[in-house]
mmCIF file of C-alpha atoms in Angstrom:
data_model
loop_
_atom_site.group_PDB
_atom_site.id
_atom_site.type_symbol
_atom_site.label_atom_id
_atom_site.label_comp_id
_atom_site.label_asym_id
_atom_site.label_seq_id
_atom_site.Cartn_x
_atom_site.Cartn_y
_atom_site.Cartn_z
ATOM 1 C CA MET A 1 0.000 0.000 0.000
ATOM 2 C CA LYS A 2 2.840 2.380 0.812
ATOM 3 C CA LYS A 3 4.429 1.799 -2.593
ATOM 4 C CA MET A 4 1.083 2.552 -4.234
ATOM 5 C CA VAL A 5 0.943 5.860 -2.371
ATOM 6 C CA ALA A 6 4.402 6.705 -3.652
ATOM 7 C CA VAL A 7 3.554 5.769 -7.234
ATOM 8 C CA MET A 8 0.297 7.717 -7.280
ATOM 9 C CA CYS A 9 1.961 10.759 -5.742
ATOM 10 C CA MET A 10 4.784 10.768 -8.242
ATOM 11 C CA VAL A 11 2.408 10.284 -11.181
ATOM 12 C CA SER A 12 0.187 13.177 -10.151
ATOM 13 C CA LEU A 13 2.917 15.620 -9.164
ATOM 14 C CA LEU A 14 6.080 14.780 -11.049
ATOM 15 C CA SER A 15 5.193 12.273 -13.795
ATOM 16 C CA CYS A 16 6.722 8.827 -13.348
ATOM 17 C CA CYS A 17 9.081 6.899 -15.614
ATOM 18 C CA VAL A 18 8.227 5.188 -18.860
ATOM 19 C CA HIS A 19 10.714 2.381 -19.366
ATOM 20 C CA GLN A 20 11.630 2.714 -23.051
ATOM 21 C CA GLY A 21 14.032 -0.229 -22.703
ATOM 22 C CA ARG A 22 16.477 1.597 -20.413
ATOM 23 C CA THR A 23 18.228 -0.381 -17.686
ATOM 24 C CA PRO A 24 21.095 1.655 -16.237
ATOM 25 C CA GLU A 25 23.851 -0.178 -14.453
ATOM 26 C CA ARG A 26 23.793 0.323 -10.698
ATOM 27 C CA SER A 27 26.421 -0.336 -8.071
ATOM 28 C CA THR A 28 23.764 -0.874 -5.401
ATOM 29 C CA GLU A 29 20.514 -2.820 -5.490
ATOM 30 C CA ILE A 30 17.671 -0.578 -4.411
ATOM 31 C CA ASP A 31 14.689 -1.311 -2.181
ATOM 32 C CA SER A 32 13.054 2.094 -2.330
ATOM 33 C CA ALA A 33 12.052 3.676 0.974
ATOM 34 C CA VAL A 34 10.003 6.527 -0.550
ATOM 35 C CA VAL A 35 6.406 6.546 0.681
ATOM 36 C CA SER A 36 5.148 9.877 -0.652
ATOM 37 C CA VAL A 37 6.259 13.108 -2.289
ATOM 38 C CA THR A 38 4.185 16.282 -1.990
ATOM 39 C CA VAL A 39 5.030 19.465 -3.872
ATOM 40 C CA LEU A 40 4.750 22.428 -1.491
ATOM 41 C CA GLN A 41 6.031 25.173 -3.787
ATOM 42 C CA GLU A 42 6.792 25.582 -7.474
ATOM 43 C CA LYS A 43 10.122 27.382 -8.048
ATOM 44 C CA GLY A 44 10.992 26.733 -4.410
ATOM 45 C CA GLY A 45 14.578 26.234 -3.323
ATOM 46 C CA ARG A 46 16.776 25.817 -0.243
ATOM 47 C CA VAL A 47 14.927 25.166 3.022
ATOM 48 C CA SER A 48 15.047 25.301 6.832
ATOM 49 C CA TRP A 49 12.415 23.697 9.096
ATOM 50 C CA LEU A 50 11.441 25.234 12.443
ATOM 51 C CA HIS A 51 9.970 22.089 13.979
ATOM 52 C CA ASP A 52 8.129 23.365 17.043
ATOM 53 C CA GLN A 53 6.202 25.956 15.029
ATOM 54 C CA GLY A 54 5.752 23.929 11.840
ATOM 55 C CA LEU A 55 7.279 26.692 9.712
ATOM 56 C CA ILE A 56 9.495 26.373 6.646
ATOM 57 C CA ALA A 57 11.868 29.132 5.548
ATOM 58 C CA PHE A 58 12.824 28.756 1.897
ATOM 59 C CA ASP A 59 14.118 30.699 -1.058
ATOM 60 C CA LYS A 60 12.222 31.029 -4.302
ATOM 61 C CA MET A 61 13.018 32.439 -7.725
ATOM 62 C CA GLY A 62 10.964 35.477 -8.693
ATOM 63 C CA ASP A 63 9.907 36.816 -12.067
ATOM 64 C CA ASP A 64 12.898 39.181 -11.925
ATOM 65 C CA GLY A 65 15.296 36.220 -12.046
ATOM 66 C CA TYR A 66 16.448 36.618 -8.436
ATOM 67 C CA THR A 67 15.656 34.589 -5.331
ATOM 68 C CA ASP A 68 13.963 35.907 -2.203
ATOM 69 C CA VAL A 69 13.445 34.393 1.240
ATOM 70 C CA TYR A 70 9.938 33.239 2.128
ATOM 71 C CA VAL A 71 8.244 31.486 5.014
ATOM 72 C CA MET A 72 5.286 29.078 4.891
ATOM 73 C CA ARG A 73 3.498 26.499 6.999
ATOM 74 C CA LEU A 74 4.375 22.834 6.664
ATOM 75 C CA ASP A 75 1.320 22.212 4.474
ATOM 76 C CA GLY A 76 2.442 24.889 1.989
ATOM 77 C CA SER A 77 -0.047 27.531 3.119
ATOM 78 C CA GLY A 78 0.562 30.997 4.544
ATOM 79 C CA VAL A 79 3.347 31.894 2.114
ATOM 80 C CA GLU A 80 4.967 35.258 2.902
ATOM 81 C CA CYS A 81 7.993 36.934 1.329
ATOM 82 C CA LEU A 82 10.358 38.310 3.968
ATOM 83 C CA THR A 83 12.932 40.060 1.751
ATOM 84 C CA CYS A 84 10.830 41.477 -1.102
ATOM 85 C CA GLY A 85 11.236 45.262 -1.154
ATOM 86 C CA LYS A 86 12.929 45.279 2.252
ATOM 87 C CA PRO A 87 16.103 47.150 3.382
ATOM 88 C CA VAL A 88 18.394 44.389 2.135
ATOM 89 C CA PRO A 89 20.103 44.115 -1.301
ATOM 90 C CA GLN A 90 17.478 43.284 -3.914
ATOM 91 C CA LEU A 91 19.434 40.766 -5.980
ATOM 92 C CA HIS A 92 19.700 37.147 -4.777
ATOM 93 C CA ASN A 93 18.545 36.508 -1.208
ATOM 94 C CA GLY A 94 18.525 32.864 -0.172
ATOM 95 C CA ASN A 95 19.833 29.849 1.721
ATOM 96 C CA PRO A 96 17.850 30.694 4.873
ATOM 97 C CA SER A 97 18.419 28.962 8.206
ATOM 98 C CA TRP A 98 16.342 29.363 11.357
ATOM 99 C CA HIS A 99 17.792 30.345 14.702
ATOM 100 C CA PRO A 100 16.622 27.631 17.159
ATOM 101 C CA SER A 101 14.640 30.246 19.105
ATOM 102 C CA GLY A 102 12.542 30.934 16.019
ATOM 103 C CA GLU A 103 13.259 34.659 16.420
ATOM 104 C CA TYR A 104 15.836 35.073 13.625
ATOM 105 C CA ILE A 105 16.722 33.768 10.168
ATOM 106 C CA VAL A 106 20.245 33.939 8.743
ATOM 107 C CA PHE A 107 20.590 34.055 4.958
ATOM 108 C CA GLN A 108 22.850 35.031 2.062
ATOM 109 C CA ALA A 109 22.413 38.254 0.080
ATOM 110 C CA GLN A 110 24.172 39.104 -3.183
ATOM 111 C CA ASP A 111 25.937 42.451 -2.789
ATOM 112 C CA PRO A 112 25.253 44.823 -5.742
ATOM 113 C CA ASP A 113 28.488 46.733 -5.049
ATOM 114 C CA LEU A 114 30.726 43.690 -5.569
ATOM 115 C CA LYS A 115 32.100 43.084 -9.065
ATOM 116 C CA GLY A 116 34.066 40.606 -11.160
ATOM 117 C CA LEU A 117 31.549 37.851 -11.868
ATOM 118 C CA PRO A 118 32.093 35.733 -15.003
ATOM 119 C CA PRO A 119 29.846 36.630 -17.953
ATOM 120 C CA GLY A 120 26.672 34.823 -18.943
ATOM 121 C CA ALA A 121 25.125 31.759 -17.339
ATOM 122 C CA VAL A 122 28.208 30.919 -15.280
ATOM 123 C CA GLY A 123 28.155 34.353 -13.607
ATOM 124 C CA THR A 124 24.459 33.974 -12.834
ATOM 125 C CA TYR A 125 25.112 30.507 -11.418
ATOM 126 C CA VAL A 126 28.010 31.418 -9.110
ATOM 127 C CA ALA A 127 26.181 34.460 -7.660
ATOM 128 C CA SER A 128 23.145 32.348 -6.760
ATOM 129 C CA PRO A 129 22.627 31.184 -3.152
ATOM 130 C CA GLY A 130 23.807 27.700 -4.118
ATOM 131 C CA VAL A 131 27.373 28.927 -4.782
ATOM 132 C CA GLY A 132 27.472 32.272 -2.971
ATOM 133 C CA ILE A 133 30.059 34.352 -4.852
ATOM 134 C CA ASN A 134 29.671 38.091 -4.047
ATOM 135 C CA ASN A 135 27.249 37.077 -1.277
ATOM 136 C CA ASN A 136 27.332 38.295 2.324
ATOM 137 C CA LEU A 137 25.667 36.898 5.426
ATOM 138 C CA TRP A 138 22.667 38.772 6.770
ATOM 139 C CA VAL A 139 20.276 38.003 9.609
ATOM 140 C CA MET A 140 16.698 39.199 10.028
ATOM 141 C CA THR A 141 13.908 38.902 12.532
ATOM 142 C CA ALA A 142 11.459 36.107 11.819
ATOM 143 C CA ASP A 143 8.854 38.561 10.526
ATOM 144 C CA GLY A 144 11.305 40.348 8.212
ATOM 145 C CA SER A 145 10.992 43.672 10.036
ATOM 146 C CA LYS A 146 14.675 44.149 10.962
ATOM 147 C CA PHE A 147 17.885 43.270 9.101
ATOM 148 C CA TRP A 148 21.584 43.207 10.013
ATOM 149 C CA GLN A 149 24.582 42.565 7.748
ATOM 150 C CA LEU A 150 27.038 40.169 9.400
ATOM 151 C CA THR A 151 29.939 39.921 6.923
ATOM 152 C CA GLU A 152 31.703 42.160 4.396
ATOM 153 C CA VAL A 153 33.469 40.135 1.701
ATOM 154 C CA LYS A 154 35.571 41.419 -1.200
ATOM 155 C CA ASP A 155 34.929 41.207 -4.949
ATOM 156 C CA ARG A 156 34.709 37.564 -6.133
ATOM 157 C CA HIS A 157 34.698 36.306 -2.558
ATOM 158 C CA GLY A 158 31.579 34.988 -0.879
ATOM 159 C CA VAL A 159 29.770 32.923 1.741
ATOM 160 C CA LEU A 160 27.738 29.729 1.649
ATOM 161 C CA HIS A 161 25.348 27.631 3.756
ATOM 162 C CA PRO A 162 25.116 29.315 7.179
ATOM 163 C CA HIS A 163 23.878 27.212 10.113
ATOM 164 C CA PHE A 164 23.216 28.048 13.761
ATOM 165 C CA SER A 165 24.348 25.708 16.523
ATOM 166 C CA PRO A 166 21.540 23.883 18.390
ATOM 167 C CA ASP A 167 21.809 26.340 21.304
ATOM 168 C CA GLY A 168 21.889 29.358 18.965
ATOM 169 C CA THR A 169 25.163 30.766 20.313
ATOM 170 C CA ARG A 170 27.370 29.975 17.309
ATOM 171 C CA LEU A 171 27.150 30.431 13.564
ATOM 172 C CA LEU A 172 28.850 28.179 11.009
ATOM 173 C CA TRP A 173 29.378 28.837 7.302
ATOM 174 C CA SER A 174 31.762 28.402 4.363
ATOM 175 C CA GLU A 175 33.682 31.346 2.931
ATOM 176 C CA ILE A 176 35.662 31.664 -0.289
ATOM 177 C CA ILE A 177 39.098 33.192 0.306
ATOM 178 C CA SER A 178 40.479 33.581 -3.216
ATOM 179 C CA PRO A 179 39.223 35.616 -6.181
ATOM 180 C CA HIS A 180 40.449 32.849 -8.508
ATOM 181 C CA MET A 181 37.656 30.350 -9.080
ATOM 182 C CA ASP A 182 39.834 27.435 -10.323
ATOM 183 C CA ARG A 183 36.544 25.696 -11.188
ATOM 184 C CA ILE A 184 35.411 25.498 -7.552
ATOM 185 C CA GLY A 185 37.325 28.277 -5.798
ATOM 186 C CA HIS A 186 39.297 28.057 -2.547
ATOM 187 C CA TRP A 187 37.216 27.892 0.622
ATOM 188 C CA VAL A 188 37.531 27.736 4.420
ATOM 189 C CA ILE A 189 35.243 26.995 7.348
ATOM 190 C CA LYS A 190 34.129 29.966 9.441
ATOM 191 C CA LEU A 191 32.845 29.580 13.000
ATOM 192 C CA ALA A 192 31.742 32.562 15.101
ATOM 193 C CA ASP A 193 29.831 33.525 18.222
ATOM 194 C CA PHE A 194 26.350 34.934 17.525
ATOM 195 C CA THR A 195 24.777 37.442 19.882
ATOM 196 C CA VAL A 196 21.922 39.934 19.976
ATOM 197 C CA GLU A 197 22.632 42.803 22.359
ATOM 198 C CA ASN A 198 20.834 46.136 22.691
ATOM 199 C CA GLY A 199 18.698 45.262 19.693
ATOM 200 C CA GLU A 200 21.682 44.565 17.407
ATOM 201 C CA ALA A 201 22.635 41.163 15.982
ATOM 202 C CA ARG A 202 26.322 40.514 15.358
ATOM 203 C CA ILE A 203 29.047 37.895 15.128
ATOM 204 C CA THR A 204 32.298 37.958 17.126
ATOM 205 C CA ASN A 205 35.335 35.738 17.710
ATOM 206 C CA VAL A 206 35.358 34.554 14.100
ATOM 207 C CA GLN A 207 37.555 31.473 13.642
ATOM 208 C CA THR A 208 38.962 30.181 10.349
ATOM 209 C CA LEU A 209 39.318 26.394 10.033
ATOM 210 C CA GLN A 210 40.996 24.441 7.225
ATOM 211 C CA PRO A 211 41.079 20.800 8.335
ATOM 212 C CA MET A 212 43.060 18.518 6.008
ATOM 213 C CA ALA A 213 43.831 21.572 3.818
ATOM 214 C CA LEU A 214 40.951 20.810 1.462
ATOM 215 C CA GLN A 215 40.121 23.136 -1.426
ATOM 216 C CA LEU A 216 36.375 23.324 -0.778
ATOM 217 C CA TYR A 217 34.285 23.056 2.372
ATOM 218 C CA GLU A 218 30.490 23.169 2.230
ATOM 219 C CA MET A 219 28.814 23.306 5.610
ATOM 220 C CA HIS A 220 25.806 21.112 6.400
ATOM 221 C CA GLY A 221 25.390 21.895 10.080
ATOM 222 C CA PHE A 222 25.983 20.734 13.652
ATOM 223 C CA SER A 223 25.350 17.447 15.402
ATOM 224 C CA PRO A 224 22.303 17.512 17.717
ATOM 225 C CA ASP A 225 24.578 18.028 20.752
ATOM 226 C CA GLY A 226 26.527 20.811 19.009
ATOM 227 C CA THR A 227 29.937 19.149 19.421
ATOM 228 C CA LYS A 228 30.508 18.090 15.809
ATOM 229 C CA ILE A 229 29.961 19.494 12.318
ATOM 230 C CA LEU A 230 29.109 17.815 9.032
ATOM 231 C CA PHE A 231 30.392 19.117 5.727
ATOM 232 C CA SER A 232 31.253 18.140 2.176
ATOM 233 C CA GLY A 233 34.842 18.630 1.099
ATOM 234 C CA ILE A 234 36.959 18.444 -2.040
ATOM 235 C CA GLU A 235 40.689 17.795 -2.066
ATOM 236 C CA GLN A 236 43.046 20.187 -3.844
ATOM 237 C CA GLY A 237 42.577 20.053 -7.623
ATOM 238 C CA GLY A 238 39.272 18.198 -7.470
ATOM 239 C CA TYR A 239 35.803 19.019 -8.756
ATOM 240 C CA TYR A 240 32.238 18.586 -7.517
ATOM 241 C CA TYR A 241 32.181 14.884 -8.410
ATOM 242 C CA ASP A 242 34.988 14.535 -5.858
ATOM 243 C CA LEU A 243 32.766 15.788 -3.009
ATOM 244 C CA GLU A 244 33.002 13.567 0.081
ATOM 245 C CA ILE A 245 31.216 13.777 3.443
ATOM 246 C CA TYR A 246 33.292 14.574 6.534
ATOM 247 C CA LEU A 247 32.552 14.694 10.270
ATOM 248 C CA MET A 248 34.679 16.936 12.511
ATOM 249 C CA ASP A 249 34.782 17.048 16.307
ATOM 250 C CA LEU A 250 35.020 20.726 17.298
ATOM 251 C CA THR A 251 36.610 19.911 20.653
ATOM 252 C CA THR A 252 39.354 17.497 19.586
ATOM 253 C CA GLY A 253 39.675 18.441 15.914
ATOM 254 C CA LEU A 254 39.315 14.770 14.983
ATOM 255 C CA MET A 255 38.195 14.302 11.370
ATOM 256 C CA VAL A 256 36.372 11.277 9.963
ATOM 257 C CA GLN A 257 35.799 10.848 6.226
ATOM 258 C CA LEU A 258 32.405 9.141 5.944
ATOM 259 C CA THR A 259 32.284 8.581 2.164
ATOM 260 C CA ASP A 260 35.021 7.629 -0.289
ATOM 261 C CA ASN A 261 33.473 6.944 -3.680
ATOM 262 C CA ASP A 262 34.554 9.694 -6.113
ATOM 263 C CA GLU A 263 30.940 10.796 -6.495
ATOM 264 C CA TRP A 264 28.895 13.946 -5.802
ATOM 265 C CA ASP A 265 28.169 13.519 -2.060
ATOM 266 C CA GLU A 266 26.466 16.519 -0.465
ATOM 267 C CA HIS A 267 23.838 17.891 1.951
ATOM 268 C CA ALA A 268 24.491 15.564 4.892
ATOM 269 C CA HIS A 269 22.266 15.988 7.953
ATOM 270 C CA PHE A 270 21.879 14.186 11.272
ATOM 271 C CA THR A 271 18.552 12.748 12.284
ATOM 272 C CA LEU A 272 17.492 14.484 15.501
ATOM 273 C CA ASP A 273 18.302 11.419 17.625
ATOM 274 C CA GLY A 274 21.894 11.630 16.365
ATOM 275 C CA GLN A 275 21.935 7.995 15.219
ATOM 276 C CA PHE A 276 21.880 8.402 11.429
ATOM 277 C CA ILE A 277 23.022 10.714 8.658
ATOM 278 C CA ILE A 278 20.989 11.275 5.498
ATOM 279 C CA TRP A 279 22.708 12.765 2.454
ATOM 280 C CA VAL A 280 22.452 12.915 -1.338
ATOM 281 C CA SER A 281 24.784 11.178 -3.771
ATOM 282 C CA SER A 282 25.324 10.513 -7.467
ATOM 283 C CA GLU A 283 26.593 7.006 -6.734
ATOM 284 C CA GLY A 284 25.202 4.333 -9.042
ATOM 285 C CA ILE A 285 23.502 6.810 -11.405
ATOM 286 C CA PRO A 286 24.747 6.750 -15.027
ATOM 287 C CA GLN A 287 25.305 10.335 -16.139
ATOM 288 C CA VAL A 288 27.722 12.778 -17.716
ATOM 289 C CA LYS A 289 30.205 13.886 -15.063
ATOM 290 C CA GLY A 290 31.482 17.292 -16.078
ATOM 291 C CA SER A 291 34.704 18.913 -14.971
ATOM 292 C CA SER A 292 33.862 22.623 -15.284
ATOM 293 C CA LEU A 293 31.230 25.109 -14.178
ATOM 294 C CA GLU A 294 29.963 25.238 -17.763
ATOM 295 C CA ASP A 295 29.492 21.452 -17.667
ATOM 296 C CA THR A 296 27.604 21.654 -14.383
ATOM 297 C CA VAL A 297 25.274 24.397 -15.622
ATOM 298 C CA GLY A 298 24.525 22.375 -18.769
ATOM 299 C CA ASN A 299 24.302 18.968 -17.064
ATOM 300 C CA PRO A 300 23.375 19.363 -13.391
ATOM 301 C CA PRO A 301 23.899 16.239 -11.269
ATOM 302 C CA ARG A 302 21.326 13.487 -10.876
ATOM 303 C CA LEU A 303 21.187 12.535 -7.210
ATOM 304 C CA GLU A 304 19.455 10.177 -4.773
ATOM 305 C CA TYR A 305 18.929 10.079 -1.008
ATOM 306 C CA TRP A 306 21.141 7.794 1.073
ATOM 307 C CA ILE A 307 21.363 6.971 4.791
ATOM 308 C CA MET A 308 24.238 5.716 6.946
ATOM 309 C CA ASN A 309 25.186 5.237 10.564
ATOM 310 C CA VAL A 310 27.063 8.157 12.122
ATOM 311 C CA ASP A 311 30.354 6.259 11.787
ATOM 312 C CA GLY A 312 29.825 5.841 8.031
ATOM 313 C CA SER A 313 28.781 2.191 8.171
ATOM 314 C CA ASN A 314 25.662 0.523 6.741
ATOM 315 C CA LYS A 315 25.160 2.847 3.756
ATOM 316 C CA ARG A 316 21.804 2.346 2.037
ATOM 317 C CA ARG A 317 20.106 4.108 -0.831
ATOM 318 C CA LEU A 318 16.654 5.418 0.052
ATOM 319 C CA SER A 319 15.276 6.691 -3.266
ATOM 320 C CA GLY A 320 15.203 5.879 -6.954
ATOM 321 C CA PHE A 321 13.993 9.034 -8.692
ATOM 322 C CA ASN A 322 16.483 8.369 -11.508
ATOM 323 C CA ASP A 323 16.018 4.569 -11.558
ATOM 324 C CA PRO A 324 13.474 3.261 -14.118
ATOM 325 C CA ASP A 325 12.855 0.213 -11.919
ATOM 326 C CA ALA A 326 11.785 2.298 -8.917
ATOM 327 C CA PRO A 327 8.118 3.281 -8.421
ATOM 328 C CA GLU A 328 9.032 6.931 -7.786
ATOM 329 C CA CYS A 329 11.183 7.285 -10.915
ATOM 330 C CA VAL A 330 10.633 10.485 -12.900
ATOM 331 C CA ASP A 331 11.361 10.248 -16.623
ATOM 332 C CA VAL A 332 12.460 13.740 -17.605
ATOM 333 C CA ASP A 333 15.340 15.138 -19.640
ATOM 334 C CA GLY A 334 18.083 16.019 -17.182
ATOM 335 C CA GLY A 335 16.810 13.666 -14.496
ATOM 336 C CA ILE A 336 16.093 14.521 -10.877
ATOM 337 C CA GLY A 337 18.511 16.518 -8.749
ATOM 338 C CA LEU A 338 18.286 16.859 -4.985
ATOM 339 C CA GLY A 339 19.447 19.919 -3.094
ATOM 340 C CA ASP A 340 19.309 21.381 0.372
ATOM 341 C CA PHE A 341 16.932 19.656 2.828
ATOM 342 C CA ASP A 342 15.960 19.511 6.480
ATOM 343 C CA ILE A 343 14.913 16.439 8.463
ATOM 344 C CA GLY A 344 11.774 16.313 10.610
ATOM 345 C CA PRO A 345 11.546 15.187 14.249
ATOM 346 C CA ASP A 346 10.630 11.608 13.293
ATOM 347 C CA GLY A 347 13.794 11.177 11.199
ATOM 348 C CA LYS A 348 11.774 9.871 8.260
ATOM 349 C CA THR A 349 10.190 13.057 6.898
ATOM 350 C CA ILE A 350 12.147 15.754 5.102
ATOM 351 C CA VAL A 351 11.458 19.082 3.444
ATOM 352 C CA ALA A 352 13.726 19.493 0.440
ATOM 353 C CA LYS A 353 14.706 21.287 -2.705
ATOM 354 C CA MET A 354 14.189 19.087 -5.763
ATOM 355 C CA ARG A 355 15.222 19.840 -9.336
ATOM 356 C CA ARG A 356 13.008 18.338 -12.029
ATOM 357 C CA GLY A 357 14.810 18.189 -15.381
ATOM 358 C CA ARG A 358 17.205 20.979 -16.242
ATOM 359 C CA GLY A 359 15.416 23.975 -14.810
ATOM 360 C CA GLN A 360 12.303 23.345 -12.709
ATOM 361 C CA GLU A 361 12.951 23.709 -8.970
ATOM 362 C CA LEU A 362 10.440 22.551 -6.370
ATOM 363 C CA THR A 363 10.104 22.585 -2.599
ATOM 364 C CA VAL A 364 8.783 19.170 -1.609
ATOM 365 C CA LEU A 365 7.782 17.186 1.462
ATOM 366 C CA LEU A 366 8.999 13.570 1.390
ATOM 367 C CA GLU A 367 8.079 10.680 3.644
ATOM 368 C CA PHE A 368 10.326 7.617 3.944
ATOM 369 C CA ASP A 369 9.822 4.205 5.519
ATOM 370 C CA PHE A 370 13.008 2.355 6.453
ATOM 371 C CA GLU A 371 14.305 0.122 9.217
ATOM 372 C CA THR A 372 16.440 1.763 11.882
#
């Protein structure tokens, strides 16, 4: 019955696969765990879930070609734009993340005074919230009535994927430190104290971390107890299909590489009980693996959801959106890509960004059923 729910949902909302004689080779046999997929927003993007209030902060592309930050209820109702026409730069605003108190949202804003972006589609791509070049960190009140700029980067520098610690006292993000892109740029981890005093939000005691001297760090957030961080990293000279998932202990500095498969491994998040990590990966999906930003813009990655134990053991694929043998498969040119997501309290429900084909972005609610 659960598989029927998944099939019907995918047919009505995303259009399921037609086999056409295709049987891609897979490195892992799949027993799909997808129960249902519900589209909450068309053109929706990166998300953050405030569990106790049932609110989703997300970014969404507007008719002007730029993203703004919105908030909605978990059922997709009550949509409100928080950055439209507000005292914040009116280019890209996105990648929102809730403060655990529910009083603030941190996000990225493209700075109109910063220059040096590449021409054409690549320049548009790297300035978007998903890459963050010429972006600064801002924070606003939950109702969008007050705004504070937290960082001031230089031309062709930028920030990416901010996350508050579970107690709200620290802020974590990635920051590019070189104006030379070298396909993926040169990044570091930033960790700072976050405070609101006398009605002013600010960051202090900013630390710069470069564990293992990687070229790229993309932050995915803290462990539930706030002692560890999850991120994707790329070794020097690599590209996005060299992304691996890492776990770092902030107290000891101990690093654990959780994946090692030369695939696109990204967006890793703990379940709230701290027992599992869910992430997205290109493993086992036949596709063109580009080696430049132009390649990525033209052929964005096809990805699936995976789950593993916190030590990296017992890796299992959860979805088959790009697998013609899976009930939730979606047969569309460009396949299905999976972006930023947030896990619900039960560990089996997520709100996520999903890319359908080469251009359509959706905010979706997914339900899984798997053994723990």
